[in-house]
mmCIF file of C-alpha atoms in Angstrom:
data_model
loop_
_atom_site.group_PDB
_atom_site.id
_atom_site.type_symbol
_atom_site.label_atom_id
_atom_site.label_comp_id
_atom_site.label_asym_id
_atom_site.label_seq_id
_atom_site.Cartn_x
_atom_site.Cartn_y
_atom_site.Cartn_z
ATOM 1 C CA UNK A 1 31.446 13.273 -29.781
ATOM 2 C CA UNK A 2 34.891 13.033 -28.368
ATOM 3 C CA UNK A 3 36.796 9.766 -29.018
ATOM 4 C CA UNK A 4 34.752 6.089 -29.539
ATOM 5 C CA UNK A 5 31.143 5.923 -28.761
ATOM 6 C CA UNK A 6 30.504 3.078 -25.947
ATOM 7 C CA UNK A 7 28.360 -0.162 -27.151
ATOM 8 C CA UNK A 8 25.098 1.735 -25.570
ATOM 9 C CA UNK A 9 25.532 5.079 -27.978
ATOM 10 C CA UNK A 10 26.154 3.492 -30.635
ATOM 11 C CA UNK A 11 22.592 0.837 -29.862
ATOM 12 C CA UNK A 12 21.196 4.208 -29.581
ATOM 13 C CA UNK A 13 22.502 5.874 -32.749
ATOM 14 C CA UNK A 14 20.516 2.093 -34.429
ATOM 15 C CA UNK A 15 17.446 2.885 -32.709
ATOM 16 C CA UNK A 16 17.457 6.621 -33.817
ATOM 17 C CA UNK A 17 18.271 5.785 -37.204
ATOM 18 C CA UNK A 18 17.289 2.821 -38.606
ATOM 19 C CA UNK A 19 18.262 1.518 -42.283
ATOM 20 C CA UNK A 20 16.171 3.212 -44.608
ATOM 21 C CA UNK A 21 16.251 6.452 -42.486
ATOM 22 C CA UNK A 22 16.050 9.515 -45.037
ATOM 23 C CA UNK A 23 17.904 12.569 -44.057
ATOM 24 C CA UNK A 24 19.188 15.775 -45.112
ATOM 25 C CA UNK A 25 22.066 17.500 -44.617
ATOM 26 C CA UNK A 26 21.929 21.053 -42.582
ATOM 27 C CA UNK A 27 25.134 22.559 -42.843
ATOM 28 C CA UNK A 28 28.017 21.510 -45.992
ATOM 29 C CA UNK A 29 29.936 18.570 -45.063
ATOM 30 C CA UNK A 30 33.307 19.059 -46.008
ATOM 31 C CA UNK A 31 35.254 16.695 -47.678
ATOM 32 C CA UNK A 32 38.591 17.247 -49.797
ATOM 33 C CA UNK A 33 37.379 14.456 -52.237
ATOM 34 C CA UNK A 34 33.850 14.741 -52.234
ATOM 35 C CA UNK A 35 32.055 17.322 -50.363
ATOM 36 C CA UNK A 36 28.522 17.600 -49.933
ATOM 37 C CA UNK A 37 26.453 20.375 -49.979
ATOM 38 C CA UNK A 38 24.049 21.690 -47.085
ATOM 39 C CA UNK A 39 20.197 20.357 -48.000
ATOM 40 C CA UNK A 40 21.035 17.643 -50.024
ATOM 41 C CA UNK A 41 19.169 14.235 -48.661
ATOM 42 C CA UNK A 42 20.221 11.002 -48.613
ATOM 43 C CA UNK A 43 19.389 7.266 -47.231
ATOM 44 C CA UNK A 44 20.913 5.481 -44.392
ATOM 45 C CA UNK A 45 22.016 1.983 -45.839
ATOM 46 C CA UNK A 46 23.827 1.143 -42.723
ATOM 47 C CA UNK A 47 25.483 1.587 -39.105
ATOM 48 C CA UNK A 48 28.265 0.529 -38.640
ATOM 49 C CA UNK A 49 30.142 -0.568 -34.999
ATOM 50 C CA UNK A 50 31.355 3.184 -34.064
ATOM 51 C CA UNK A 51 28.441 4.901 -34.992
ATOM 52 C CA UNK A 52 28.992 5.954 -38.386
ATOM 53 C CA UNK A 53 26.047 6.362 -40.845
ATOM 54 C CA UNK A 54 26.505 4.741 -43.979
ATOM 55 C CA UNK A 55 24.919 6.542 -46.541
ATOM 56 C CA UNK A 56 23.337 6.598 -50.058
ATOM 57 C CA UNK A 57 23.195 10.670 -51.122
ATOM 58 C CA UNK A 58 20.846 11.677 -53.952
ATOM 59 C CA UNK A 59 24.319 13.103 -55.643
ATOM 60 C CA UNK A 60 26.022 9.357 -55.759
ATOM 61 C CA UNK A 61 28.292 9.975 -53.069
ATOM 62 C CA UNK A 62 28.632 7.314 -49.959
ATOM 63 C CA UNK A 63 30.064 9.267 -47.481
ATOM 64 C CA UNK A 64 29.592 8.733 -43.941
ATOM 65 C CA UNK A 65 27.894 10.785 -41.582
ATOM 66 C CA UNK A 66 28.812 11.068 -37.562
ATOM 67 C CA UNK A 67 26.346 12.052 -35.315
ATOM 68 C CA UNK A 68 27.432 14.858 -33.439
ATOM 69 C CA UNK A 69 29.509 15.958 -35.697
ATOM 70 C CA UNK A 70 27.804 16.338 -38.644
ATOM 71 C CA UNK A 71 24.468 18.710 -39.144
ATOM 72 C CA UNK A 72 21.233 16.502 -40.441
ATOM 73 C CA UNK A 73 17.311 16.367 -39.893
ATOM 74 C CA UNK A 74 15.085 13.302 -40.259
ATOM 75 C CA UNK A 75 13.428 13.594 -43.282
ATOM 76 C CA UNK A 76 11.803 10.035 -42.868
ATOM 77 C CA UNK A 77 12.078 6.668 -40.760
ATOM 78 C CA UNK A 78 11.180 3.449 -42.714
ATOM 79 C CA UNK A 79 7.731 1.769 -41.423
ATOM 80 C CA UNK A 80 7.681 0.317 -38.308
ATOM 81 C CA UNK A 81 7.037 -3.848 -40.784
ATOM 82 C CA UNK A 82 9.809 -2.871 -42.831
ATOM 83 C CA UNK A 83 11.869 -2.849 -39.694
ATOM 84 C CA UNK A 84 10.458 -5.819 -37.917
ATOM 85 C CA UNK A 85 10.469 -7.868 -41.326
ATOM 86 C CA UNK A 86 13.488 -7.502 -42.908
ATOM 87 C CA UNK A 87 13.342 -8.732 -46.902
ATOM 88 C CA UNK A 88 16.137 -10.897 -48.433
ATOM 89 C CA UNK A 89 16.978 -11.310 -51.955
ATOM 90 C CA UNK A 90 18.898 -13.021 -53.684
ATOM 91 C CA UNK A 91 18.932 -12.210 -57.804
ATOM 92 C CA UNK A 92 16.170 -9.846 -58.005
ATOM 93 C CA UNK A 93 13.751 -13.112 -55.933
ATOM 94 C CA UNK A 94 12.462 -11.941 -52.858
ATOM 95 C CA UNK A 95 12.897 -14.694 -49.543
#
């Protein structure tokens, strides 16, 4: 993807890959600081306003992934409730 996605890509991108998405990587995702190796899986924890896929990887690491540019599969998508029903909590109680 060349430049800034446009509002409706990046609604897209949300739609695609909701919070709680699991995927893994397909090729290495280079990184001078912390790369990350092809096949290792990780949890989308957020999306932010250019696209960007915030990330929890198995390995500890929070780097971001860009779609288009770097190689995933959907391992998972979080259940269609989770979505709809967000939880909120506050110290450990559940709202």
């Amino acid at each position: 993807m060349r430049g800034f996605p446009t509002r409706e890509q990046v609604n897209g991108i949300k739609e695609r890959y909701p919070i709680g998405t699991v995927i893994e990587l397909t090729a290495d995702m280079e990184d001078d600081y912390n790369p990350i190796p092809k096949g290792m899986p990780g949890e989308v924890i957020g999306i932010d306003d250019i696209g960007t896929l915030h990330m929890k990887w198995q390995n500890g690491s929070g780097l971001g992934v860009v779609v288009g540019e770097d190689s995933f599969k959907v391992i998972s998508k979080p259940e269609e409730q989770e979505i709809a029903e967000p939880k909120h909590e506050i110290g450990g109680m559940s709202l």
